[in-house]
CSV table of C-alpha atoms in Angstrom, one decimal:
chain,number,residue,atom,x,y,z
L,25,UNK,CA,-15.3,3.8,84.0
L,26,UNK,CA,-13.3,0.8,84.9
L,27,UNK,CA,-12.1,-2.2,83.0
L,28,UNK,CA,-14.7,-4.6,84.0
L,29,UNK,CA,-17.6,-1.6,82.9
L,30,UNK,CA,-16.0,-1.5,80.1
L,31,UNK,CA,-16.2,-4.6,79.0
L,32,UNK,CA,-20.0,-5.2,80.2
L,33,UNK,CA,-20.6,-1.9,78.1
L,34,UNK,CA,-19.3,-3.2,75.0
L,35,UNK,CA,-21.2,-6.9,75.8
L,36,UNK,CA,-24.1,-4.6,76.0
L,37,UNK,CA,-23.6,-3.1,72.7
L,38,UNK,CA,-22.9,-6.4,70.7
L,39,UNK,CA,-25.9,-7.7,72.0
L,40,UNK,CA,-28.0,-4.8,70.8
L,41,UNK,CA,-26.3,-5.4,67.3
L,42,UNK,CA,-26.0,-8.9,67.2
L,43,UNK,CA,-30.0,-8.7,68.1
L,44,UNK,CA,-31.2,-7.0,65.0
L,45,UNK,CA,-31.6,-10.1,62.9
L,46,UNK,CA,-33.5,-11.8,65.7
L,47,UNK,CA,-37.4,-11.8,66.0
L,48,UNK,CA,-36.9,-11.1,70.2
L,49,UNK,CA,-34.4,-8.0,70.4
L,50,UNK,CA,-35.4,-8.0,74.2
L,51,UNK,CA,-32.1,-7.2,76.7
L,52,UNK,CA,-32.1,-8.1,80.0
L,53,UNK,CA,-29.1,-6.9,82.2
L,54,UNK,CA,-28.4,-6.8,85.8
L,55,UNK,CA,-25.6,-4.9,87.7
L,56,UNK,CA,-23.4,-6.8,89.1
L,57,UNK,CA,-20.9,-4.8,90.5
L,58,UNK,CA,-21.4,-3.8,94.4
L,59,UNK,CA,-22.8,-0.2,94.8
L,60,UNK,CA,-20.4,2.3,95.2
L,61,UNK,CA,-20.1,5.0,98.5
L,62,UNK,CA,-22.0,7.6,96.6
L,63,UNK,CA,-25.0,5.6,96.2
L,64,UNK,CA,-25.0,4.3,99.7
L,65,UNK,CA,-24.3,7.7,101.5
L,66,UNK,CA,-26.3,9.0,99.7
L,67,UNK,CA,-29.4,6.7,101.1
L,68,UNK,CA,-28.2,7.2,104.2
L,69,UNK,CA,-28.3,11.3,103.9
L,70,UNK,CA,-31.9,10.7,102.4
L,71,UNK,CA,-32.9,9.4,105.8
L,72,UNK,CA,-31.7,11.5,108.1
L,73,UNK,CA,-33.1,14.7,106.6
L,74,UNK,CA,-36.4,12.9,106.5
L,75,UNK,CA,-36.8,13.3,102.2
L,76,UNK,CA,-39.2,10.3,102.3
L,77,UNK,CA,-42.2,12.5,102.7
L,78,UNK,CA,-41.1,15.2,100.9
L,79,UNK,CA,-44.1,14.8,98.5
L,80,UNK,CA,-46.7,14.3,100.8
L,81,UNK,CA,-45.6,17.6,103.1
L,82,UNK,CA,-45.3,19.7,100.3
L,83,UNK,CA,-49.3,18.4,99.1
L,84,UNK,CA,-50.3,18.8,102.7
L,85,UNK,CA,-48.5,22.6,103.0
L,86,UNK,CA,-49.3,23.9,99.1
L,87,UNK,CA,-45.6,24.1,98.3
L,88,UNK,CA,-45.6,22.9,95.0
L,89,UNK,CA,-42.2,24.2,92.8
L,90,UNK,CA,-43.7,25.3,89.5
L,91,UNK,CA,-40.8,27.1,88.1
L,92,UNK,CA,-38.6,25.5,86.1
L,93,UNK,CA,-34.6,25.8,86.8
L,94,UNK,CA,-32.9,27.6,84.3
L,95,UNK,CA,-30.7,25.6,82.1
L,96,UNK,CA,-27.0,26.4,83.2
L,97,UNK,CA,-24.6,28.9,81.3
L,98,UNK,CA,-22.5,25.6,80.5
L,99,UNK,CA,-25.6,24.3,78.5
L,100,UNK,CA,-26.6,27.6,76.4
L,101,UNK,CA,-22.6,28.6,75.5
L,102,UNK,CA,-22.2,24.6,74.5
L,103,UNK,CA,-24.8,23.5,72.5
L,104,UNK,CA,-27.4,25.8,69.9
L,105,UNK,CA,-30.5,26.4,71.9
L,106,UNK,CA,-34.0,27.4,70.8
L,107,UNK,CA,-36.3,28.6,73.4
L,108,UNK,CA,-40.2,28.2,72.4
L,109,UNK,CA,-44.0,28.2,74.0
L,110,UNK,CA,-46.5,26.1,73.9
L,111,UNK,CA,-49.5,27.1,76.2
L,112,UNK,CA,-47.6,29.8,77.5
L,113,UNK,CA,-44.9,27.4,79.0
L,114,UNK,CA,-41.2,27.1,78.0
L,115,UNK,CA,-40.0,24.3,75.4
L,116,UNK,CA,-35.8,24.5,75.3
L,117,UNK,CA,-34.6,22.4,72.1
L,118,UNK,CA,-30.6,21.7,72.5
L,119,UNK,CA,-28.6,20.5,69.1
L,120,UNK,CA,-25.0,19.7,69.1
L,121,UNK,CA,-23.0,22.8,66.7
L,122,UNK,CA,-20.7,20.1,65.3
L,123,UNK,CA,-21.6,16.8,63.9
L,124,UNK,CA,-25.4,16.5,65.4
L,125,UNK,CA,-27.0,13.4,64.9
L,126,UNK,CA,-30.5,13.5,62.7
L,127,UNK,CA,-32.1,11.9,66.4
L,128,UNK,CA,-34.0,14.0,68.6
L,129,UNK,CA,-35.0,13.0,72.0
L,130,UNK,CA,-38.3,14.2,73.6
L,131,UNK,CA,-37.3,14.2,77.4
L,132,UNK,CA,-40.1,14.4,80.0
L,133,UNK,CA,-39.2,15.5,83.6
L,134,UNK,CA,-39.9,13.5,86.5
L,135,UNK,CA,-41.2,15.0,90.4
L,136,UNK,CA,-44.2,13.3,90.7
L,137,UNK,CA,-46.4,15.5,88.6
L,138,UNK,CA,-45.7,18.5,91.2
L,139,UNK,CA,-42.5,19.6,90.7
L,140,UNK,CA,-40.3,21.1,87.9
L,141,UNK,CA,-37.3,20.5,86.0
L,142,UNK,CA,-34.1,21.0,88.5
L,143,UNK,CA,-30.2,21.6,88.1
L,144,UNK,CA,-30.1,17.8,88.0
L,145,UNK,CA,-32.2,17.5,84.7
L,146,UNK,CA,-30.2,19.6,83.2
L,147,UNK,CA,-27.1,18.0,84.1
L,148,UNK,CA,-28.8,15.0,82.4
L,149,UNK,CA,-29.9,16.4,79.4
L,150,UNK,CA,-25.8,17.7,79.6
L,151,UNK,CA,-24.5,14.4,79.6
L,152,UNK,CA,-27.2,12.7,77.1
L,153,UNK,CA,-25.8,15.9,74.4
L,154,UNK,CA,-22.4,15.0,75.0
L,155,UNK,CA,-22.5,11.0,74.3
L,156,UNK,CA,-25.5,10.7,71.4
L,157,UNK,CA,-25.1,14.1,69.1
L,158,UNK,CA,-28.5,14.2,69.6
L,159,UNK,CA,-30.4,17.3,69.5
L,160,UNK,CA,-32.8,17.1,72.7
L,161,UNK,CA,-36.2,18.9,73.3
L,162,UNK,CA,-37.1,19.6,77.0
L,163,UNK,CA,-40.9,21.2,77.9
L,164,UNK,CA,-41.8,22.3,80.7
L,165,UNK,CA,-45.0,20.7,80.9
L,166,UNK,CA,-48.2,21.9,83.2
L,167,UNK,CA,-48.1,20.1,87.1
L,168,UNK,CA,-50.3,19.9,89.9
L,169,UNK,CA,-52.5,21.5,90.9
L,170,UNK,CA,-52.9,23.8,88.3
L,171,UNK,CA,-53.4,21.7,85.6
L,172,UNK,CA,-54.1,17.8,85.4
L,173,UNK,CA,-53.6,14.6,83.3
L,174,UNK,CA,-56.1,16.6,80.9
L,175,UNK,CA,-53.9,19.5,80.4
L,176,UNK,CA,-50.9,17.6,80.4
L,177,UNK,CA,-51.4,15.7,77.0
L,178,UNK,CA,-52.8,18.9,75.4
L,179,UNK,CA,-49.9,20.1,75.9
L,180,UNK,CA,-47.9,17.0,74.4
L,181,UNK,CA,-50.7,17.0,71.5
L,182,UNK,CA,-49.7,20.8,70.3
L,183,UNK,CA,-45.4,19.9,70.5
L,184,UNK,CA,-45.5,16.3,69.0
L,185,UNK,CA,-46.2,17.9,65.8
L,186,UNK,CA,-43.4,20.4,66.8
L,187,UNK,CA,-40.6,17.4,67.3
L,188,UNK,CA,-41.8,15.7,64.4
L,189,UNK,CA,-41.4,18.9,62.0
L,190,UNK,CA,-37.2,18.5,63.1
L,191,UNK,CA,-36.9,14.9,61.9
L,192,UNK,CA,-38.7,11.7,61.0
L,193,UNK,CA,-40.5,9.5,62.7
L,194,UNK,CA,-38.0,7.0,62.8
L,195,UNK,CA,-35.2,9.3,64.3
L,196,UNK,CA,-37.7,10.4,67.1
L,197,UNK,CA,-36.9,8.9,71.0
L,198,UNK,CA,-39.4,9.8,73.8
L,199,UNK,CA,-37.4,9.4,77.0
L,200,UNK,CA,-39.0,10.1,80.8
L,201,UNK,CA,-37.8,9.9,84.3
L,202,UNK,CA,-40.2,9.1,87.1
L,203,UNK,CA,-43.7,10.5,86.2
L,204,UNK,CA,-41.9,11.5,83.0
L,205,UNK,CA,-42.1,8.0,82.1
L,206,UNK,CA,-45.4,7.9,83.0
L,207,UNK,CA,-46.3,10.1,80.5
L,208,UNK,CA,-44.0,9.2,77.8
L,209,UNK,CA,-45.9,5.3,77.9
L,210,UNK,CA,-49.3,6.7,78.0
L,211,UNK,CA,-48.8,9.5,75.8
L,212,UNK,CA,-47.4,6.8,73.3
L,213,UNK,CA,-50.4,4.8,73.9
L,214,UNK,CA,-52.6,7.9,72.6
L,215,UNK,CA,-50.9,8.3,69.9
L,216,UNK,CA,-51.4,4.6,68.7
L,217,UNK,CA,-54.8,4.9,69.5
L,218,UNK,CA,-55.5,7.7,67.1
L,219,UNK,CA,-53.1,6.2,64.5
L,220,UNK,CA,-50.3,8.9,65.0
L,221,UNK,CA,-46.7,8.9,63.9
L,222,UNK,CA,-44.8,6.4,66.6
L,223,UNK,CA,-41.1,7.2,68.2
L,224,UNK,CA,-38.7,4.4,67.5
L,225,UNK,CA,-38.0,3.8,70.9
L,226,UNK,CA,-39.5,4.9,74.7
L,227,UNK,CA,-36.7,5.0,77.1
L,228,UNK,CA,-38.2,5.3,80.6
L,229,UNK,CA,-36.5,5.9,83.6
L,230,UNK,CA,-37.4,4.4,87.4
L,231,UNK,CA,-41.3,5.1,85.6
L,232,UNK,CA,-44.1,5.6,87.7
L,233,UNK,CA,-46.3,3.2,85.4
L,234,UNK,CA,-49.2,2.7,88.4
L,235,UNK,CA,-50.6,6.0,90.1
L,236,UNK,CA,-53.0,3.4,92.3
L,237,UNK,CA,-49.7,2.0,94.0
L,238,UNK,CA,-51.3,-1.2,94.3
L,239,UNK,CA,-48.8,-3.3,94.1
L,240,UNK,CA,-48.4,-5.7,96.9
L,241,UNK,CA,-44.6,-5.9,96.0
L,242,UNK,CA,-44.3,-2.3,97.0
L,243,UNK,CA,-44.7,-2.6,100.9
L,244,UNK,CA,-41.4,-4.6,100.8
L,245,UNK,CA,-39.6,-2.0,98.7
L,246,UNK,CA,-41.1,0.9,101.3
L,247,UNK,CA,-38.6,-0.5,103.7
L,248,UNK,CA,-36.0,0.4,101.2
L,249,UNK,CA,-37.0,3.2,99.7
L,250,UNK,CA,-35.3,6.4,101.6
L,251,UNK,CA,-36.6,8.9,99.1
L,252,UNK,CA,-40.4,8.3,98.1
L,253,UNK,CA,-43.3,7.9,100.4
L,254,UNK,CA,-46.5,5.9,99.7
L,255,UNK,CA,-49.2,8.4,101.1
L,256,UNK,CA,-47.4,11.2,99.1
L,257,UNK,CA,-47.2,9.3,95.3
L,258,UNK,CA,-51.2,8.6,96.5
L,259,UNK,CA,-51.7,12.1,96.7
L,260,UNK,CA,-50.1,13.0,93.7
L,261,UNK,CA,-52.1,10.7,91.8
L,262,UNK,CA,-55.0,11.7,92.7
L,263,UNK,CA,-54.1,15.4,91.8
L,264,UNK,CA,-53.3,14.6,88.3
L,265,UNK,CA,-56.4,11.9,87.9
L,266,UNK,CA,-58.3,14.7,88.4
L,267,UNK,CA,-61.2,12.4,89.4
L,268,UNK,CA,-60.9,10.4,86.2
L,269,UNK,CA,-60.1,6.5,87.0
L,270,UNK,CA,-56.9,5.6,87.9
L,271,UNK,CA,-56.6,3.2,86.2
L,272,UNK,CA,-57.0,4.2,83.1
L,273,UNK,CA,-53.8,4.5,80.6
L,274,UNK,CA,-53.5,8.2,80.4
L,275,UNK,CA,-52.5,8.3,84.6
L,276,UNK,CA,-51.2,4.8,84.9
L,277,UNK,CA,-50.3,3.4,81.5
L,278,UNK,CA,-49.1,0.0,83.2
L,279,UNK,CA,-53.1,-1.1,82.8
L,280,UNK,CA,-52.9,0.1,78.8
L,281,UNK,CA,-51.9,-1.8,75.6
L,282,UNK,CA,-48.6,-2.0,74.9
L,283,UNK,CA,-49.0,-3.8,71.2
L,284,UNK,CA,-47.6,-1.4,68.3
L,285,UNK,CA,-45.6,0.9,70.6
L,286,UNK,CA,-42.0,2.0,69.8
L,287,UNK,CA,-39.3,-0.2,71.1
L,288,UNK,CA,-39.1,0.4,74.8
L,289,UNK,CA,-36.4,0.3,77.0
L,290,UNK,CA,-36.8,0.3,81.1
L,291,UNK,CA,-34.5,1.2,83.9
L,292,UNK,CA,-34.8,0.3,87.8
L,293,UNK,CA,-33.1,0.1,90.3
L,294,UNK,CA,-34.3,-2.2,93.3
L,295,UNK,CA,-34.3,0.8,96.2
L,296,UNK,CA,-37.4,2.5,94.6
L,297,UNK,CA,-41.0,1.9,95.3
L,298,UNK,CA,-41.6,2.0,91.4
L,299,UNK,CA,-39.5,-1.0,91.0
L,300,UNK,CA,-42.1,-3.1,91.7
L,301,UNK,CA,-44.4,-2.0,88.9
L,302,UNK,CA,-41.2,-2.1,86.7
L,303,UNK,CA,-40.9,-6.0,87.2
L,304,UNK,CA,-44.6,-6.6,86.4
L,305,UNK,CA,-44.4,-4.0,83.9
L,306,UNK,CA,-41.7,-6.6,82.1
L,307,UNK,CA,-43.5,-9.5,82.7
L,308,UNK,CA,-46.4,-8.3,80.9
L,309,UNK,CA,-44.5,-7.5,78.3
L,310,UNK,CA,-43.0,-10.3,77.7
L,311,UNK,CA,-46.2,-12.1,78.2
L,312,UNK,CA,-47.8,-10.6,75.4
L,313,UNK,CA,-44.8,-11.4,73.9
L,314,UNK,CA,-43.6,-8.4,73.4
L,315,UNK,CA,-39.6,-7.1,73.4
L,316,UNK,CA,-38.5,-4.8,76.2
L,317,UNK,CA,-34.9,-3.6,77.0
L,318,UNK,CA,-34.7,-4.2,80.7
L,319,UNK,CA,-31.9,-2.9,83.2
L,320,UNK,CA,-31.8,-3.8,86.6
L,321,UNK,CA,-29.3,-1.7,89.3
L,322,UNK,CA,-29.3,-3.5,92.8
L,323,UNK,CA,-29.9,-1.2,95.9
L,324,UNK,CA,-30.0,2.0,93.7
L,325,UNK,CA,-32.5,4.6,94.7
L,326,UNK,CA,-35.3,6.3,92.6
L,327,UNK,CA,-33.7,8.3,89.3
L,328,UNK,CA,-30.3,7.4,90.2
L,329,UNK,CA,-29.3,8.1,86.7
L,330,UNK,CA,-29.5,12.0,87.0
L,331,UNK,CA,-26.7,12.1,89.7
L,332,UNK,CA,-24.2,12.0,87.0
L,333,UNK,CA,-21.4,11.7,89.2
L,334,UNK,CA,-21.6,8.6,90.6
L,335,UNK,CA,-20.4,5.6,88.5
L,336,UNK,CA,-23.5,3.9,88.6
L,337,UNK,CA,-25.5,6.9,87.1
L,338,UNK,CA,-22.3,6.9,84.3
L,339,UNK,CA,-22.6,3.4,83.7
L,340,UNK,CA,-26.5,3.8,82.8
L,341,UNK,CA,-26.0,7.0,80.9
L,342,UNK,CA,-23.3,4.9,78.9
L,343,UNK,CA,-25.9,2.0,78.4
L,344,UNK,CA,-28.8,4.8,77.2
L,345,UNK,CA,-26.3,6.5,75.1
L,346,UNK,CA,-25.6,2.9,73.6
L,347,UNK,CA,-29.2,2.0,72.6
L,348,UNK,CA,-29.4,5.9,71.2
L,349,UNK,CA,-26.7,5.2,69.2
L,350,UNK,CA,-26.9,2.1,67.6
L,351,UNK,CA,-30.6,2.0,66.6
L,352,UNK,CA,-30.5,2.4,63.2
């Protein structure tokens, strides 16, 4: 990380601190360092092996990847692992052997409801271990088009009670990536709803808030956007909808309550479709007058965050490991 990183970083921090006292805790920050050449090859790359409509061939052709990667030798040998089921599918809890943190985070994968967690989740999940101490659950929830929205938050109904047996409610983070975050705000929403233990904080990640892609915004960002495809998400949707209204919270939570929800926390960057529904996502917020934690990275791509070797991705890891760690 360089200087000027650095010093944003530790801004970042005493504004999270200094904020505690205050009735409106809310952060807004936007990168303002030029994107590095990772970021921009990396677009570049994206469009010349066509990834755009990756989604949408793999709907059309019945390629969906519904095995999980294995987590990495580097992960097991480095940090205590317990391997569970629930519904007959894998739940890996991570916790630190020296000096582990009371916090757990619940993370929810992202790939658009049809695909599973990959070597680049895991090098997340890596770094996350490394700079909060916090011991991290990981499911690997049911996709498409096995299973639906329905199965999905049974699933999340039989390990809540799971997470919350480690620790207590207060020390509880539900982070997502993508449709992760999807899930993550309308599971939240649920659990409100049926007067349910709350996590402190929902940390989402480029969310896909809006399964409809409605947004008027978003034809812009399609220009943009070198990794996600309109017709595809669509599809997708309307796979895990299941023919129930999509609209409703439970597929896109954008159109839900947000009152009496743990502290939430959004980041976006400006070269993904969901970006669009992340600004109006804020603006609701903040007109119901409601607090939200919002990170803005200019021309960065869909879940940039996961590529942990670009300084951008560092520089957000930083900023999540710095909410993580000073919310107490």
């Amino acid at each position: 990380m360089n200087v000027r990183a650095l010093l944003i970083l530790i801004l970042l921090t005493t504004k999270i601190m200094a904020g505690k006292s205050q009735t409106d805790t809310s952060i807004t920050y936007v990168h303002n360092l030029s994107p590095s050449f990772k970021p921009q090859f990396l677009q570049s790359l994206m469009t010349v092996l066509g990834k755009k409509n990756t989604i949408e061939k793999r709907i059309k052709t019945n390629r969906f990847s519904s095995e999980a990667v294995a987590p990495p030798k580097v992960l097991l040998s480095d940090f205590q692992t317990q391997v569970g089921e629930i519904n007959q599918r894998k739940v890996w809890m991570f916790k630190p052997k020296q000096n582990a943190s009371s916090k757990v985070i619940l993370y929810i994968h992202g790939g658009g409801y049809i695909s599973n967690l990959t070597k680049y989740d895991w090098r997340f999940v890596h770094e996350l271990l490394v700079k909060t101490n916090c011991s991290i659950v990981v499911p690997d929830y049911p996709l498409v088009p096995v299973s639906n929205y329905s199965d999905v938050y049974a699933y999340f109904d039989k390990l809540y009670p799971e997470v919350l047996s480690e620790t207590s409610q207060e020390n509880i983070i539900f982070m997502g990536n993508s449709c992760g975050g999807g899930i993550a705000l309308g599971f939240a929403q649920k659990l409100r709803d049926e007067n349910k233990p709350q996590p402190s904080q929902i940390i989402l990640n480029s969310p896909w808030l809006d399964a409809t892609m409605s947004n008027p915004d978003i034809i812009e960002i399609d220009k943009k956007d070198k990794l996600l495809g309109i017709k595809g998400l669509k599809m997708a949707g309307e796979l895990y909808a299941a023919g129930l209204n999509p609209t409703d919270y439970r597929v896109s939570p954008i159109y839900g309550d947000f009152s009496g929800l743990g502290k939430i926390s959004l980041f976006t960057g400006t070269h993904d479709l969901f970006h669009a529904d992340s600004r109006k996502f804020k603006q609701k917020m903040k007109g119901q007058d409601i607090a939200i934690n919002y990170f803005e990275y200019p021309k960065m791509f869909h879940v940039w965050m996961v590529l942990t070797g670009m300084k951008e991705s560092q520089h957000a890891i930083n900023q999540i490991a710095t909410l993580i760690n000073h919310d107490d």
